[in-house]
Short mmCIF file of C-alpha atoms and ligand atoms in Angstrom, two decimals:
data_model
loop_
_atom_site.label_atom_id
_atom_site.label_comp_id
_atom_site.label_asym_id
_atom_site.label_seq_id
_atom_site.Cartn_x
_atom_site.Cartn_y
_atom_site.Cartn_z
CA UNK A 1 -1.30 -6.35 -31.29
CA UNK A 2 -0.11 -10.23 -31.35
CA UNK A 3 -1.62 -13.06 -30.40
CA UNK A 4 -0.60 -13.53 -26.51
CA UNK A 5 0.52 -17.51 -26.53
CA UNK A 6 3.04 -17.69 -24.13
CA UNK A 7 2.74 -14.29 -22.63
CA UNK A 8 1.34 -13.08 -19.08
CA UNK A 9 -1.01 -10.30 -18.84
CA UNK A 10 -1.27 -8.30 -15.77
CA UNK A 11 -4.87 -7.94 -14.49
CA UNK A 12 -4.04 -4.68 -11.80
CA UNK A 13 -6.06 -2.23 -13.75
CA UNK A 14 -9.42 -2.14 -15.02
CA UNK A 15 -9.13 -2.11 -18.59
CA UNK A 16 -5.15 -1.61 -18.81
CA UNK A 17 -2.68 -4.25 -18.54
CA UNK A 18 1.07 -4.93 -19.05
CA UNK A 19 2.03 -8.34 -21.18
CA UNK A 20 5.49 -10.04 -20.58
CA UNK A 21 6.82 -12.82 -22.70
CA UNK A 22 7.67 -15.78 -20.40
CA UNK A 23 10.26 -17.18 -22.05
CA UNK A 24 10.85 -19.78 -19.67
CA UNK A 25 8.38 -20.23 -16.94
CA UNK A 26 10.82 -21.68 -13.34
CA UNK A 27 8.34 -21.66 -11.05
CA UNK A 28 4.24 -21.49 -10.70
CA UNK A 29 2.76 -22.38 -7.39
CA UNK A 30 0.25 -21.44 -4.79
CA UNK A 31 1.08 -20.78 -1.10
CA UNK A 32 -1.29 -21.04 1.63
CA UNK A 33 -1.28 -17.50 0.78
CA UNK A 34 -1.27 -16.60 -2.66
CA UNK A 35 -0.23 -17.77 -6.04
CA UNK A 36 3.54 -17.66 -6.98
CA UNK A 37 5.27 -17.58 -10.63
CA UNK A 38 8.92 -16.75 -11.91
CA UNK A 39 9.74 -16.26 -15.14
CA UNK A 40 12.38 -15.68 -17.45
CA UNK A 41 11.57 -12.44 -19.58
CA UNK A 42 13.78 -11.39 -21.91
CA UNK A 43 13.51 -7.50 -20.91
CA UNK A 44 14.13 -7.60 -17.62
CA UNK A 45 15.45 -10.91 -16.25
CA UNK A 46 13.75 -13.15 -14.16
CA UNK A 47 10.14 -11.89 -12.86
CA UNK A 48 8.26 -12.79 -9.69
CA UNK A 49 3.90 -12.08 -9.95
CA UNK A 50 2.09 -12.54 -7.12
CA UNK A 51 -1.62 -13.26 -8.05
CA UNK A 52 -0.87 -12.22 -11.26
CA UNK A 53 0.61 -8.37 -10.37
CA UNK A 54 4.74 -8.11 -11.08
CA UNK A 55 6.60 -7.94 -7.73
CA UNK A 56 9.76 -7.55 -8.86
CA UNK A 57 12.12 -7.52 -11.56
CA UNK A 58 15.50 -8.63 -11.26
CA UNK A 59 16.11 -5.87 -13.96
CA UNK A 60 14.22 -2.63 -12.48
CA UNK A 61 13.74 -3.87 -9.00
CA UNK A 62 16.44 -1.31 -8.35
CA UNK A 63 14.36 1.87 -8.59
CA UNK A 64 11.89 0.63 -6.48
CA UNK A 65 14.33 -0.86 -3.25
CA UNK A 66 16.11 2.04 -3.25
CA UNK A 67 13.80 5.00 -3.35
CA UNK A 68 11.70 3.46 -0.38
CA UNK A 69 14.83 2.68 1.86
CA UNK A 70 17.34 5.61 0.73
CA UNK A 71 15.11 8.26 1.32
CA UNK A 72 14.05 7.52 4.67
CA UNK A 73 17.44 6.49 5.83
CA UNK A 74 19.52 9.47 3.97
CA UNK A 75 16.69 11.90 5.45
CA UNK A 76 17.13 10.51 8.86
CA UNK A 77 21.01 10.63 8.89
CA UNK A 78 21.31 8.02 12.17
CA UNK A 79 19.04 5.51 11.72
CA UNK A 80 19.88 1.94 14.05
CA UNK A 81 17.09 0.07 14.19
CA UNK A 82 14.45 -0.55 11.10
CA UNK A 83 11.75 -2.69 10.39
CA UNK A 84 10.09 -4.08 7.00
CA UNK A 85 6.75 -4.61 6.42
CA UNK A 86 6.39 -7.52 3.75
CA UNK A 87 9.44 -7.26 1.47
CA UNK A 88 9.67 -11.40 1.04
CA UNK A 89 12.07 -11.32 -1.84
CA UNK A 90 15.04 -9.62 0.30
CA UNK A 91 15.25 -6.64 -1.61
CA UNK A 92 14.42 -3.40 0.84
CA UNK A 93 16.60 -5.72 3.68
CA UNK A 94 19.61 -5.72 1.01
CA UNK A 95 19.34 -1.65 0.60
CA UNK A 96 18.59 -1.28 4.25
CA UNK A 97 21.51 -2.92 5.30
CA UNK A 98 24.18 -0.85 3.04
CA UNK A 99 23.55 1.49 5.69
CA UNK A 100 25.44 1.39 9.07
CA UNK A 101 22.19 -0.12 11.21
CA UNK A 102 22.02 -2.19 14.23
CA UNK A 103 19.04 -4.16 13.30
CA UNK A 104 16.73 -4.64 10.78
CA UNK A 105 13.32 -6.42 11.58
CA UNK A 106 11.47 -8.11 8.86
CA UNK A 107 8.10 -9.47 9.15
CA UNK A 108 7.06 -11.06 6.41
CA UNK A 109 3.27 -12.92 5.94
CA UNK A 110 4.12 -15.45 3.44
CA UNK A 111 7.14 -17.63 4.78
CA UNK A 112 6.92 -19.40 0.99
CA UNK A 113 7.79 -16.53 -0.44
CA UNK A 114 11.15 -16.51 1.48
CA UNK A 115 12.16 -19.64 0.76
CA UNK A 116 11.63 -19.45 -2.72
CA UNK A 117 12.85 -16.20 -3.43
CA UNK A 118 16.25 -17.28 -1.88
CA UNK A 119 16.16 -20.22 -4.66
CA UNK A 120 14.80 -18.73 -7.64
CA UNK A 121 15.46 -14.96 -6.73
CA UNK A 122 19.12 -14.96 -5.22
CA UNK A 123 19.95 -11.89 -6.67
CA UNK A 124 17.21 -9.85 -5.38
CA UNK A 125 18.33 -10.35 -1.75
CA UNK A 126 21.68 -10.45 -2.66
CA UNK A 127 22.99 -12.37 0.67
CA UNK A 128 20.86 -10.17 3.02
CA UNK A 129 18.94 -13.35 4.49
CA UNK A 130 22.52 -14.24 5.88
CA UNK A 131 23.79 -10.59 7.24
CA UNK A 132 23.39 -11.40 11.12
CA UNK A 133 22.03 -7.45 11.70
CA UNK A 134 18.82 -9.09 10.23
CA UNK A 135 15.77 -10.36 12.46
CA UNK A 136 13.19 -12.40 10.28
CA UNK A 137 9.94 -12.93 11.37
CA UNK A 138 7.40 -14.64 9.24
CA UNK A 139 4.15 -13.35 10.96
CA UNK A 140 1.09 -11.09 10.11
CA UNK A 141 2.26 -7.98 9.62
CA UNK A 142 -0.62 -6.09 11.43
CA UNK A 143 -0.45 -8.01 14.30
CA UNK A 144 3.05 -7.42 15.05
CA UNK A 145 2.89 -3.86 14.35
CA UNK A 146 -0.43 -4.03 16.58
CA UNK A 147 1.84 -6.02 19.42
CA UNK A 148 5.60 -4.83 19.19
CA UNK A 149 7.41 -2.01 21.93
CA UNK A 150 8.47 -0.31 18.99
CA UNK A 151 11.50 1.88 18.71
CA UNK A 152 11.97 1.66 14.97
CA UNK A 153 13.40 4.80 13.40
CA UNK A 154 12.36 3.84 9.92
CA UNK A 155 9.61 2.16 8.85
CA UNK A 156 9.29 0.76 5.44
CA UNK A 157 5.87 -0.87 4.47
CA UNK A 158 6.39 -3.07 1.28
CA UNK A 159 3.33 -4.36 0.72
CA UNK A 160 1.59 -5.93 -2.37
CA UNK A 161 -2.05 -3.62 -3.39
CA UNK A 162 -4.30 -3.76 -1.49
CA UNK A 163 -6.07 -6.61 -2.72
CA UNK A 164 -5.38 -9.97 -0.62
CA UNK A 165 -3.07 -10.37 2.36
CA UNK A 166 -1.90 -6.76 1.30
CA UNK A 167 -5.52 -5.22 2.19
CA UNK A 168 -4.38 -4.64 6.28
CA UNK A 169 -1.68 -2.90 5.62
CA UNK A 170 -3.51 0.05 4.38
CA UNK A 171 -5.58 0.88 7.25
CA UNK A 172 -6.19 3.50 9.95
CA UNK A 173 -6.05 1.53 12.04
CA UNK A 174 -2.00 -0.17 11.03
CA UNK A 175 -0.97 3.42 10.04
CA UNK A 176 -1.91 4.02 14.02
CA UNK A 177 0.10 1.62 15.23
CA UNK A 178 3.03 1.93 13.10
CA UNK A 179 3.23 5.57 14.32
CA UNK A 180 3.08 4.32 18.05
CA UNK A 181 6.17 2.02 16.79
CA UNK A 182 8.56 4.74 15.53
CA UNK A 183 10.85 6.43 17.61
CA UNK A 184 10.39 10.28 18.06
CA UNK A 185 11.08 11.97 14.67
CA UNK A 186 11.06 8.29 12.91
CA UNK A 187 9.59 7.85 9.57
CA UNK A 188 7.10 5.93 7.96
CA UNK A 189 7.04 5.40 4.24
CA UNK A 190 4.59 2.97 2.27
CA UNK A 191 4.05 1.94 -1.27
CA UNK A 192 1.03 3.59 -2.51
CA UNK A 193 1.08 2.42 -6.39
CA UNK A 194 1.16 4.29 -9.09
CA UNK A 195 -1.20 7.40 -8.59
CA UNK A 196 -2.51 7.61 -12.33
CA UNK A 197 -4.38 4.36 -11.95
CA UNK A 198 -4.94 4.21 -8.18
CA UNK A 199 -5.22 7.30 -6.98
CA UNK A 200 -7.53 6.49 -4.02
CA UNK A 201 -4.91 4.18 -2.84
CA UNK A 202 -2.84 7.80 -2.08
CA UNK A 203 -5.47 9.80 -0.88
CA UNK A 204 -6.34 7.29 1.67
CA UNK A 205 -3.20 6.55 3.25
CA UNK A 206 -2.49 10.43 3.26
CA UNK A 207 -5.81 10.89 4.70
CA UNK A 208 -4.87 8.83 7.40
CA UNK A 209 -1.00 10.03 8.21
CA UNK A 210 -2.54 14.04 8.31
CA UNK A 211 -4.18 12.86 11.40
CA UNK A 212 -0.99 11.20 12.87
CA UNK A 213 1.84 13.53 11.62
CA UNK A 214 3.32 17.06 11.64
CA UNK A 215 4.57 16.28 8.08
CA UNK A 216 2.58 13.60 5.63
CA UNK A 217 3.52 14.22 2.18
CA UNK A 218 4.32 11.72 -0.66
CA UNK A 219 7.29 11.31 -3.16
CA UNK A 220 7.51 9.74 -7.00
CA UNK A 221 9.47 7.04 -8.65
CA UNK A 222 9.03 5.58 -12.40
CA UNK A 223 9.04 2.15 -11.88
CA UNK A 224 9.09 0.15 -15.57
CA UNK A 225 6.94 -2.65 -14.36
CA UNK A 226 4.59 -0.72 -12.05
CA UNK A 227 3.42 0.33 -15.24
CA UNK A 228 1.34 3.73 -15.41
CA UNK A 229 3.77 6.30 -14.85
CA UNK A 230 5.13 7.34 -11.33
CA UNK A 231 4.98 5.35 -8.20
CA UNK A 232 3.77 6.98 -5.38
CA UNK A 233 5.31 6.41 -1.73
CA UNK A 234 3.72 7.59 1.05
CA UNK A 235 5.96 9.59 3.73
CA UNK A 236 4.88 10.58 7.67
CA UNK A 237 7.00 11.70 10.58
CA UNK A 238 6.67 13.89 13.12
CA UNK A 239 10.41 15.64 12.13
CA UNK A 240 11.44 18.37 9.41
CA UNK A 241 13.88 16.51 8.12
CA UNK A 242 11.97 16.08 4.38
CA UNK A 243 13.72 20.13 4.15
CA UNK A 244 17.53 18.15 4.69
CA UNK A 245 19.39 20.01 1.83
CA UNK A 246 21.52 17.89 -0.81
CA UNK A 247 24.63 19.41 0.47
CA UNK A 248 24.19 17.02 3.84
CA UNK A 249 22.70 13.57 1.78
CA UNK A 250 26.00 13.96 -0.06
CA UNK A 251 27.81 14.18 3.01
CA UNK A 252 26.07 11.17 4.22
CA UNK A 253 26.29 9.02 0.73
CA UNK A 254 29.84 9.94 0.67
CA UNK A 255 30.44 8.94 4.22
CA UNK A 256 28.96 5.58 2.95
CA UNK A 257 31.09 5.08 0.30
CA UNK A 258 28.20 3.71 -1.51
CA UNK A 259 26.89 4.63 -5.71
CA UNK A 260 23.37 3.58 -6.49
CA UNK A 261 21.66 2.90 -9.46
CA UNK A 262 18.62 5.47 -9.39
CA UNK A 263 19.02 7.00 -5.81
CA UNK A 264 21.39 10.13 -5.66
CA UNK A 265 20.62 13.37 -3.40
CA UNK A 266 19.19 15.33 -6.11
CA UNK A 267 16.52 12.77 -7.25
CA UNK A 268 15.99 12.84 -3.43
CA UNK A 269 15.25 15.82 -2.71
CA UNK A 270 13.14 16.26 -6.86
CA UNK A 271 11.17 13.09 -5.72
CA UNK A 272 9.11 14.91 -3.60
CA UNK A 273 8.43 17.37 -6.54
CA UNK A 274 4.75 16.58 -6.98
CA UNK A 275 2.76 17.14 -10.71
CA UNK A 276 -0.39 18.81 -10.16
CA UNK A 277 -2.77 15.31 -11.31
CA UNK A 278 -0.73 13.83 -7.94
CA UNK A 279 -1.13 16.93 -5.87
CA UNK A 280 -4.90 17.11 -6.25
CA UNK A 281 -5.06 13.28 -5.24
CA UNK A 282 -3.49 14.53 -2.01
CA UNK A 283 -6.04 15.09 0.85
N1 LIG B 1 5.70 -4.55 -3.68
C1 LIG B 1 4.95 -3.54 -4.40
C2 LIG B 1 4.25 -4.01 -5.61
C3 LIG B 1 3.26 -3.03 -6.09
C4 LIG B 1 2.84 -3.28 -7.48
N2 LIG B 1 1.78 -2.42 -7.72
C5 LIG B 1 1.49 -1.84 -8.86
N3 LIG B 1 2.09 -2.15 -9.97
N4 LIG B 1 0.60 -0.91 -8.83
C6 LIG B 1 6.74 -5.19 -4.40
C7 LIG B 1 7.62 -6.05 -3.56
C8 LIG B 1 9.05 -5.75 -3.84
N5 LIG B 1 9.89 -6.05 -2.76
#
């Protein structure tokens, strides 16, 4: 162990924490919201920490965007109209919109984070903040999905933990609405944190989509800087398409003419392969 000058330890976890050397510190600044910093790290490019927790890496923010908008949208095979939950930095909007959708909603809490993101973060969003399919809202999150008429047929819930302005998006009471919002056979997927050090986080949200859909399960991704092993993602919809074979999310890539850097249909479909410590956490 070295002496920690100059470095920024992550306070998630009780007793555990990631350091990251910031080798040149571009931004640190509080919202009305919460507190903002960007770094330079030498790993993985510039990182945003909100609070203190890494939101995103410009070098493993990858993994992360794509398993929680590639799944859904490969699994639901016609997708037009999607909404994000959170997501600030751009990234889910830029997956979402590789795919041929009509709209994508965004409602984002922190307007501050927008702004910045597009200056110090242009590469997260990658020009999505400018694709015209895209409807930004900078509103409370559970108020909208309290309010809107709905018709989403994915619904992507990138939220920070549930500690702060993240805290209402992990309620009965939001999952509720957010199923009144999709669009017969829609689905709903949600960050849930990485299961060896939150577990509860899981069990709760799965609690509440058994009570709202024919099919609540969760899937995995190891995220580098959601340090702790896999990240969980929480999955409900009233359709069977989590059985869609890898034959037909080839068909569908292909027809996309996209490559990705961590999705492809067979870590799809083993995603949803769950270890035993992450099947007992499930409800
Ligand atoms: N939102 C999810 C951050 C979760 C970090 N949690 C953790 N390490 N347990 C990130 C926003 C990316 N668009």
């Amino acid at each position: 162990m070295q002496n920690l000058t100059g470095w920024t330890v992550e306070t998630l976890h009780d007793g555990f924490a990631q350091a990251h050397r910031m080798d040149r510190v571009l931004y640190d600044s509080k919202t009305k919201h919460q507190r903002i910093v960007v770094f330079e790290s030498a790993q993985f490019g510039r990182v945003m920490t909100l609070d203190g927790v890494v939101q995103v890496t410009e070098r493993d923010n990858f993994i992360y965007h794509e398993m929680m908008t590639h799944v859904p949208l490969f699994a639901h095979g016609s997708a037009k109209r999607v909404l994000i939950i959170g997501g600030g930095d751009g990234g889910m909007a830029r997956e979402v919109l590789r795919h041929p959708v009509d709209q994508v909603t965004m409602v984002e809490i922190d307007g501050g984070v927008v702004d910045f993101c597009k200056e110090y973060l242009p590469t997260i969003s990658d020009g999505a903040f400018e694709d015209p399919r895209l409807d930004l809202q900078i509103a409370d999150g559970a108020g909208f999905m309290r309010d809107t008429a709905g018709g989403y047929d994915v619904i992507i819930v990138d939220s920070t933990d549930p500690v702060g302005p993240g805290e209402v998006l992990f309620t009965d009471h939001f999952y509720g609405h957010a199923k009144r919002a999709l669009t017969p056979g829609g689905i709903l997927v949600t960050q849930n944190g990485v299961p060896f050090m939150q577990g509860q986080e899981l069990t709760g949200t799965l609690r509440a989509f058994g009570s709202l859909f024919s099919d609540a399960y969760a899937y995995l991704a190891p995220v580098p800087t959601y340090q702790g092993g896999f990240m969980a993602f929480g999955w409900g919809t009233d359709s069977h398409v989590r059985d869609v074979d890898i034959a037909t999310l080839s068909a569908r890539v292909n027809n996309m003419g996209s490559s990705f850097g961590y999705y492809t249909p067979e870590v799809h479909k083993a995603a949803f392969a769950l270890p035993g410590y992450v099947k007992q956490l499930l409800p």
